[in-house]
Short mmCIF file of C-alpha atoms and ligand atoms in Angstrom, two decimals:
data_model
loop_
_atom_site.label_atom_id
_atom_site.label_comp_id
_atom_site.label_asym_id
_atom_site.label_seq_id
_atom_site.Cartn_x
_atom_site.Cartn_y
_atom_site.Cartn_z
CA MET F 1 7.63 -42.25 -31.92
CA LYS F 2 5.42 -39.53 -32.96
CA VAL F 3 5.08 -36.20 -31.63
CA PHE F 4 2.32 -33.82 -32.13
CA ILE F 5 3.06 -30.06 -32.15
CA THR F 6 -0.59 -27.57 -32.04
CA SER F 7 1.43 -24.85 -34.00
CA ILE F 8 4.66 -22.94 -35.62
CA ILE F 9 7.21 -22.90 -32.87
CA PRO F 10 11.24 -22.35 -33.30
CA GLU F 11 12.97 -25.05 -35.70
CA VAL F 12 15.14 -25.36 -32.98
CA GLY F 13 12.79 -27.43 -31.16
CA ILE F 14 11.56 -28.98 -34.38
CA GLU F 15 15.17 -30.61 -35.54
CA LEU F 16 16.13 -31.79 -31.67
CA LEU F 17 13.33 -34.19 -31.85
CA LYS F 18 13.65 -35.57 -35.22
CA LYS F 19 17.44 -36.03 -34.46
CA ASN F 20 16.44 -37.74 -31.46
CA ASP F 21 14.58 -39.98 -34.52
CA ILE F 22 10.43 -38.93 -33.10
CA GLU F 23 8.55 -38.11 -36.12
CA VAL F 24 6.85 -34.74 -36.12
CA ILE F 25 3.39 -33.97 -36.71
CA GLN F 26 3.03 -30.24 -36.51
CA ASN F 27 -0.26 -27.74 -37.44
CA LYS F 28 1.63 -25.28 -39.71
CA SER F 29 -0.59 -22.70 -38.51
CA TYR F 30 -1.21 -19.61 -35.75
CA LEU F 31 -4.37 -20.39 -35.39
CA PRO F 32 -5.16 -22.43 -31.79
CA LEU F 33 -6.80 -25.63 -33.13
CA GLU F 34 -10.39 -26.69 -32.53
CA LYS F 35 -10.83 -29.56 -30.10
CA GLU F 36 -12.02 -32.25 -32.73
CA LYS F 37 -9.47 -31.09 -34.95
CA LEU F 38 -6.32 -31.34 -32.65
CA ILE F 39 -7.86 -35.11 -31.72
CA LYS F 40 -7.92 -36.30 -34.96
CA LYS F 41 -4.18 -35.29 -35.75
CA ALA F 42 -2.56 -35.90 -32.71
CA LYS F 43 -4.70 -39.19 -32.26
CA ASP F 44 -1.69 -41.87 -32.40
CA CYS F 45 0.92 -39.58 -31.02
CA ASP F 46 3.28 -40.55 -27.76
CA ALA F 47 4.08 -36.54 -27.20
CA LEU F 48 1.96 -33.39 -27.05
CA LEU F 49 4.06 -30.05 -27.98
CA CYS F 50 1.43 -27.19 -27.19
CA LEU F 51 0.82 -23.66 -26.19
CA LEU F 52 -0.64 -21.76 -23.71
CA SER F 53 -3.63 -21.46 -25.81
CA ASN F 54 -4.57 -24.89 -26.30
CA LYS F 55 -6.35 -26.06 -23.43
CA ILE F 56 -5.86 -29.59 -22.77
CA ASP F 57 -8.71 -30.73 -21.01
CA ARG F 58 -9.65 -34.54 -20.05
CA GLU F 59 -11.55 -35.13 -23.16
CA ILE F 60 -8.35 -34.70 -25.14
CA ILE F 61 -6.08 -36.58 -22.54
CA ASP F 62 -8.81 -39.60 -22.99
CA ALA F 63 -8.88 -39.30 -26.82
CA LEU F 64 -4.97 -39.91 -26.45
CA PRO F 65 -4.37 -43.38 -26.05
CA ASN F 66 -0.57 -43.10 -26.29
CA LEU F 67 0.25 -39.56 -24.77
CA LYS F 68 2.91 -40.00 -21.92
CA VAL F 69 3.73 -36.33 -22.19
CA ILE F 70 2.04 -32.75 -22.76
CA SER F 71 4.90 -30.24 -22.93
CA ASN F 72 3.35 -27.12 -22.91
CA TYR F 73 5.42 -24.34 -24.74
CA ALA F 74 5.27 -21.82 -21.84
CA VAL F 75 5.98 -21.52 -17.83
CA GLY F 76 2.35 -21.44 -17.10
CA PHE F 77 0.16 -23.82 -17.46
CA ASN F 78 -2.92 -23.39 -16.08
CA ASN F 79 -4.32 -24.51 -19.79
CA ILE F 80 -3.62 -28.54 -18.97
CA ASP F 81 -5.57 -30.64 -16.53
CA VAL F 82 -2.75 -31.52 -14.53
CA GLU F 83 -4.73 -33.42 -11.95
CA TYR F 84 -6.05 -35.81 -14.70
CA ALA F 85 -2.73 -36.00 -16.43
CA THR F 86 -1.50 -36.92 -13.46
CA GLN F 87 -3.97 -39.91 -12.85
CA LYS F 88 -3.08 -41.38 -16.25
CA GLY F 89 0.65 -41.42 -15.91
CA ILE F 90 1.42 -38.54 -18.26
CA TRP F 91 4.03 -36.53 -17.38
CA VAL F 92 3.14 -32.65 -17.52
CA THR F 93 6.38 -30.31 -18.29
CA ASN F 94 6.56 -26.47 -18.90
CA THR F 95 9.10 -23.55 -19.52
CA PRO F 96 11.20 -21.99 -16.35
CA ASP F 97 13.71 -20.56 -15.88
CA VAL F 98 14.79 -20.18 -19.85
CA LEU F 99 12.09 -16.98 -20.07
CA THR F 100 12.39 -15.27 -16.22
CA ASP F 101 14.56 -12.24 -17.38
CA ALA F 102 12.50 -12.06 -20.84
CA THR F 103 9.21 -11.99 -19.03
CA ALA F 104 10.59 -9.37 -15.93
CA ASP F 105 12.33 -7.18 -18.60
CA LEU F 106 8.62 -6.73 -20.51
CA ALA F 107 7.19 -5.93 -17.19
CA PHE F 108 9.41 -3.23 -16.45
CA ALA F 109 9.12 -1.77 -19.79
CA LEU F 110 5.58 -1.71 -19.09
CA LEU F 111 6.32 0.12 -15.59
CA LEU F 112 8.62 2.66 -17.36
CA ALA F 113 6.00 3.07 -20.38
CA CYS F 114 3.16 3.45 -17.62
CA ALA F 115 5.45 5.97 -15.45
CA ARG F 116 6.35 8.02 -18.09
CA ARG F 117 3.14 8.08 -20.65
CA ILE F 118 5.52 6.10 -23.70
CA VAL F 119 3.07 5.05 -25.59
CA GLU F 120 0.91 8.04 -24.96
CA ALA F 121 4.09 10.31 -25.73
CA ASP F 122 4.96 9.05 -29.02
CA LYS F 123 1.56 9.09 -30.31
CA PHE F 124 1.35 12.92 -29.72
CA THR F 125 4.46 13.35 -31.60
CA ARG F 126 3.40 11.21 -34.52
CA GLU F 127 0.01 13.09 -34.83
CA GLY F 128 2.12 16.14 -35.00
CA LYS F 129 1.16 17.61 -31.86
CA PHE F 130 4.39 18.42 -30.83
CA LYS F 131 4.53 21.99 -31.42
CA MET F 132 6.16 23.98 -28.20
CA TRP F 133 8.77 22.72 -25.20
CA GLN F 134 6.04 22.84 -22.70
CA SER F 135 6.65 22.47 -18.98
CA ASP F 136 3.40 20.14 -18.11
CA LEU F 137 3.55 18.57 -21.13
CA MET F 138 2.88 14.43 -20.63
CA LEU F 139 3.88 14.73 -16.75
CA GLY F 140 4.65 11.15 -15.60
CA LYS F 141 6.01 9.55 -12.00
CA ASP F 142 9.02 9.35 -10.73
CA LEU F 143 10.74 5.94 -9.72
CA LYS F 144 13.58 6.64 -7.37
CA GLY F 145 12.39 6.26 -3.82
CA LYS F 146 8.61 4.92 -4.67
CA THR F 147 7.31 1.59 -3.87
CA VAL F 148 6.23 -1.19 -6.00
CA GLY F 149 4.43 -4.04 -4.75
CA ILE F 150 5.33 -7.49 -6.44
CA ILE F 151 2.20 -10.04 -5.92
CA GLY F 152 3.99 -13.66 -6.60
CA ALA F 153 7.82 -13.61 -5.97
CA GLY F 154 8.62 -16.65 -7.99
CA ARG F 155 11.32 -16.97 -10.10
CA ILE F 156 9.49 -13.72 -12.71
CA GLY F 157 9.02 -11.57 -9.77
CA GLN F 158 12.10 -11.99 -8.05
CA ALA F 159 13.62 -11.11 -11.60
CA PHE F 160 11.77 -7.67 -11.26
CA GLY F 161 12.28 -7.07 -8.51
CA LYS F 162 16.28 -6.97 -8.81
CA ARG F 163 15.48 -4.46 -11.26
CA ALA F 164 13.36 -2.23 -9.45
CA LYS F 165 15.80 -2.31 -6.66
CA GLY F 166 18.27 -1.06 -9.63
CA PHE F 167 16.02 1.81 -9.82
CA GLU F 168 16.38 2.60 -5.84
CA MET F 169 12.74 1.60 -5.65
CA LYS F 170 11.47 0.09 -1.84
CA ILE F 171 10.01 -2.81 -2.33
CA LEU F 172 7.00 -4.91 -0.85
CA TYR F 173 6.25 -8.51 -1.84
CA TYR F 174 3.43 -10.73 -1.03
CA ASP F 175 3.73 -14.61 -1.76
CA LYS F 176 2.69 -18.12 0.36
CA LYS F 177 5.90 -18.04 2.34
CA ARG F 178 8.98 -15.29 2.98
CA ILE F 179 11.93 -15.82 0.28
CA GLN F 180 14.54 -14.86 2.55
CA LYS F 181 17.19 -14.83 -0.43
CA PHE F 182 15.03 -12.20 -2.15
CA GLU F 183 14.83 -9.90 0.57
CA GLU F 184 18.56 -10.24 1.11
CA GLU F 185 19.09 -9.39 -2.59
CA THR F 186 16.96 -6.44 -3.02
CA GLY F 187 15.95 -5.81 0.36
CA ALA F 188 12.36 -6.29 -0.20
CA LYS F 189 10.04 -6.51 2.74
CA PHE F 190 6.89 -9.48 3.36
CA SER F 191 3.97 -8.17 3.19
CA SER F 192 0.26 -8.70 3.40
CA LEU F 193 -1.95 -8.37 0.09
CA SER F 194 -3.46 -5.37 2.37
CA GLN F 195 -1.09 -3.92 3.41
CA LEU F 196 0.97 -3.85 -0.09
CA LEU F 197 -1.93 -2.83 -2.14
CA LYS F 198 -2.35 0.18 0.54
CA LYS F 199 1.64 1.46 0.11
CA SER F 200 2.47 0.79 -3.26
CA ASP F 201 2.36 3.26 -6.33
CA PHE F 202 3.40 0.28 -8.18
CA ILE F 203 1.96 -2.96 -8.39
CA SER F 204 3.30 -6.47 -10.80
CA LEU F 205 1.80 -9.17 -10.59
CA HIS F 206 3.64 -12.22 -11.07
CA THR F 207 1.78 -14.95 -9.94
CA PRO F 208 0.22 -17.94 -11.74
CA LEU F 209 -3.17 -18.54 -12.54
CA THR F 210 -5.11 -20.98 -10.03
CA LYS F 211 -8.22 -21.20 -7.97
CA GLU F 212 -7.24 -19.11 -5.56
CA THR F 213 -5.30 -16.62 -7.91
CA TYR F 214 -8.40 -15.69 -10.07
CA HIS F 215 -9.85 -12.92 -9.61
CA LEU F 216 -7.60 -11.82 -6.82
CA ILE F 217 -7.38 -8.45 -8.16
CA ASP F 218 -10.99 -7.47 -7.78
CA LYS F 219 -13.02 -4.69 -6.81
CA LYS F 220 -11.81 -4.60 -3.10
CA GLU F 221 -8.40 -5.04 -3.98
CA PHE F 222 -8.82 -1.80 -6.45
CA ASN F 223 -10.24 -0.07 -3.68
CA LEU F 224 -7.45 -0.14 -1.04
CA MET F 225 -5.40 0.91 -3.42
CA LYS F 226 -3.37 4.20 -3.10
CA ASP F 227 -4.93 6.67 -5.31
CA GLY F 228 -3.00 6.94 -8.77
CA ALA F 229 -1.03 3.67 -8.41
CA ILE F 230 -0.22 1.99 -11.66
CA LEU F 231 -0.78 -1.85 -12.29
CA ILE F 232 1.56 -4.01 -14.44
CA ASN F 233 -0.11 -7.31 -15.50
CA THR F 234 2.25 -9.86 -17.31
CA ALA F 235 1.08 -12.81 -15.61
CA ARG F 236 -2.63 -14.45 -16.64
CA GLY F 237 -5.21 -11.68 -17.16
CA GLU F 238 -8.01 -14.02 -15.12
CA VAL F 239 -5.69 -12.66 -11.84
CA VAL F 240 -7.48 -9.18 -12.45
CA ASN F 241 -11.51 -8.51 -12.77
CA GLU F 242 -11.03 -6.48 -15.62
CA LYS F 243 -14.31 -4.88 -16.14
CA GLU F 244 -13.14 -3.79 -12.52
CA LEU F 245 -9.76 -2.34 -13.65
CA VAL F 246 -11.53 -0.47 -16.30
CA ASN F 247 -13.47 1.62 -13.65
CA ALA F 248 -10.57 1.96 -11.95
CA LEU F 249 -8.88 3.42 -14.29
CA LYS F 250 -11.78 5.53 -15.46
CA SER F 251 -12.73 6.96 -12.03
CA GLY F 252 -8.92 7.73 -12.02
CA LYS F 253 -8.04 5.01 -8.84
CA LEU F 254 -5.12 4.11 -11.19
CA PHE F 255 -2.95 6.39 -13.10
CA SER F 256 -2.04 3.89 -15.83
CA ALA F 257 -2.35 0.22 -16.05
CA GLY F 258 0.15 -1.42 -18.35
CA LEU F 259 -1.13 -5.03 -19.49
CA ASP F 260 0.40 -8.21 -21.82
CA VAL F 261 -2.27 -10.63 -20.92
CA TYR F 262 -6.10 -10.17 -20.73
CA GLU F 263 -9.58 -11.77 -19.23
CA PHE F 264 -10.95 -13.15 -22.14
CA GLU F 265 -7.63 -13.42 -24.05
CA PRO F 266 -7.42 -12.73 -27.17
CA LYS F 267 -10.27 -10.52 -26.49
CA ILE F 268 -9.47 -7.20 -24.65
CA THR F 269 -12.37 -5.32 -23.42
CA LYS F 270 -13.16 -2.35 -25.79
CA ASP F 271 -13.53 -0.04 -22.99
CA LEU F 272 -9.18 -0.33 -22.47
CA LEU F 273 -8.96 0.37 -26.39
CA LYS F 274 -10.09 3.68 -26.24
CA MET F 275 -8.32 4.48 -22.54
CA LYS F 276 -5.02 6.79 -23.18
CA ASN F 277 -4.22 5.25 -19.79
CA VAL F 278 -3.35 1.93 -20.72
CA VAL F 279 -0.07 0.29 -22.46
CA LEU F 280 -1.31 -3.49 -24.14
CA LEU F 281 0.38 -5.57 -25.29
CA PRO F 282 -0.38 -8.53 -26.85
CA HIS F 283 1.06 -11.46 -24.43
CA ILE F 284 4.68 -11.08 -25.95
CA GLY F 285 6.34 -11.18 -22.28
CA SER F 286 8.76 -13.82 -23.32
CA ALA F 287 9.35 -13.26 -26.81
CA THR F 288 12.84 -12.59 -27.70
CA ILE F 289 14.71 -14.64 -29.89
CA GLU F 290 16.72 -16.31 -27.85
CA THR F 291 14.19 -16.59 -25.59
CA ARG F 292 12.09 -18.39 -27.99
CA ASN F 293 14.70 -20.36 -29.10
CA LYS F 294 15.30 -21.88 -25.33
CA MET F 295 11.52 -22.77 -24.90
CA ALA F 296 11.59 -24.82 -27.57
CA GLU F 297 14.94 -26.57 -27.20
CA LEU F 298 13.35 -27.19 -23.36
CA ALA F 299 10.10 -28.09 -24.55
CA ALA F 300 11.65 -30.82 -27.04
CA ASN F 301 14.26 -32.04 -24.72
CA ASN F 302 11.38 -32.43 -21.88
CA ILE F 303 9.33 -34.75 -24.65
CA ILE F 304 13.00 -36.35 -25.74
CA ARG F 305 13.66 -37.79 -22.04
CA VAL F 306 10.20 -38.86 -21.61
CA LEU F 307 10.02 -40.81 -24.57
CA LEU F 308 13.41 -42.33 -23.30
CA GLY F 309 12.29 -43.44 -20.39
CA LYS F 310 13.69 -40.76 -17.94
CA LYS F 311 12.22 -38.52 -16.00
CA PRO F 312 12.00 -34.69 -17.65
CA LEU F 313 13.80 -31.83 -16.92
CA THR F 314 10.98 -29.47 -15.60
CA PRO F 315 7.85 -31.49 -15.03
CA VAL F 316 4.83 -29.35 -13.15
CA ASN F 317 3.76 -33.16 -11.76
CA LYS F 318 4.59 -35.52 -10.23
CA LEU F 319 4.24 -39.01 -11.29
C1 LIG X 1 4.33 -17.69 -19.94
O1 LIG X 1 5.09 -18.62 -20.47
O2 LIG X 1 3.47 -18.58 -19.63
C2 LIG X 1 4.62 -16.98 -21.03
O3 LIG X 1 3.38 -15.93 -20.43
C3 LIG X 1 4.73 -16.48 -22.36
O4 LIG X 1 4.97 -15.33 -22.86
#
């Protein structure tokens, strides 16, 4: 049995595969492989271990006749044509749970960084501009008592909510369905999207990217937001219309934004790079040593189980 790994991943995952007598072929580069090269290298593989930057479409699926499982090294799987894989009897798996806390931590770190202008203040200090204590220097926003709106209350959205509760914030959430447990644990209140946008001082996006959530936050939604709101996106860039985000930041509608993901990732809209009131990260939501190791183990275990004829641990499709 053979697996093709499209990029560099933590060694623990590779060792696990080898220990289970699976031959590992790996692209030892961080650059996403072009489609033709990926097909060529993965041609006779039984399993594919890929990253969110690899678009696994029909053409690739059709070109890999032995493929039994596509194991995504991410919780989001919008990069894979799951419907087609399912039609072809191929498992698609992801890495949920193991990255929930790391991603929620990062979203909250962005919220704090935006509220208290941490990055801007750091730059100011390094540039030698700290000459005296000033009563109005780098004024930010309080968290306690403020309302945070969580869009998408899945695992990560809920973990983010728990952090917000710790900071004594009021929580609104918008999701397809009510989540009793989350409400009991955090006091979160279920809301329509428009009410959440109107009432929230902070808005954090935790929804997967689907046809329904593409540009969920567009011009109309920015207009509904409170003046001076703060937007955090650690979900997927395409959930926000980045052009409208720039307009909302320029007009002062938004106080600031904290972004880990971008509509045209890894490209970043030029205007954002020039703005002081945005914190920009290179998609590091799950980037802790422990979490990335656990993701590698889970991605490998999903492959091992499928190749042993068992159901994977964390499938995203049903076969
Ligand atoms: C994921 O797993 O989908 C995250 O975006 C990776 O950090």
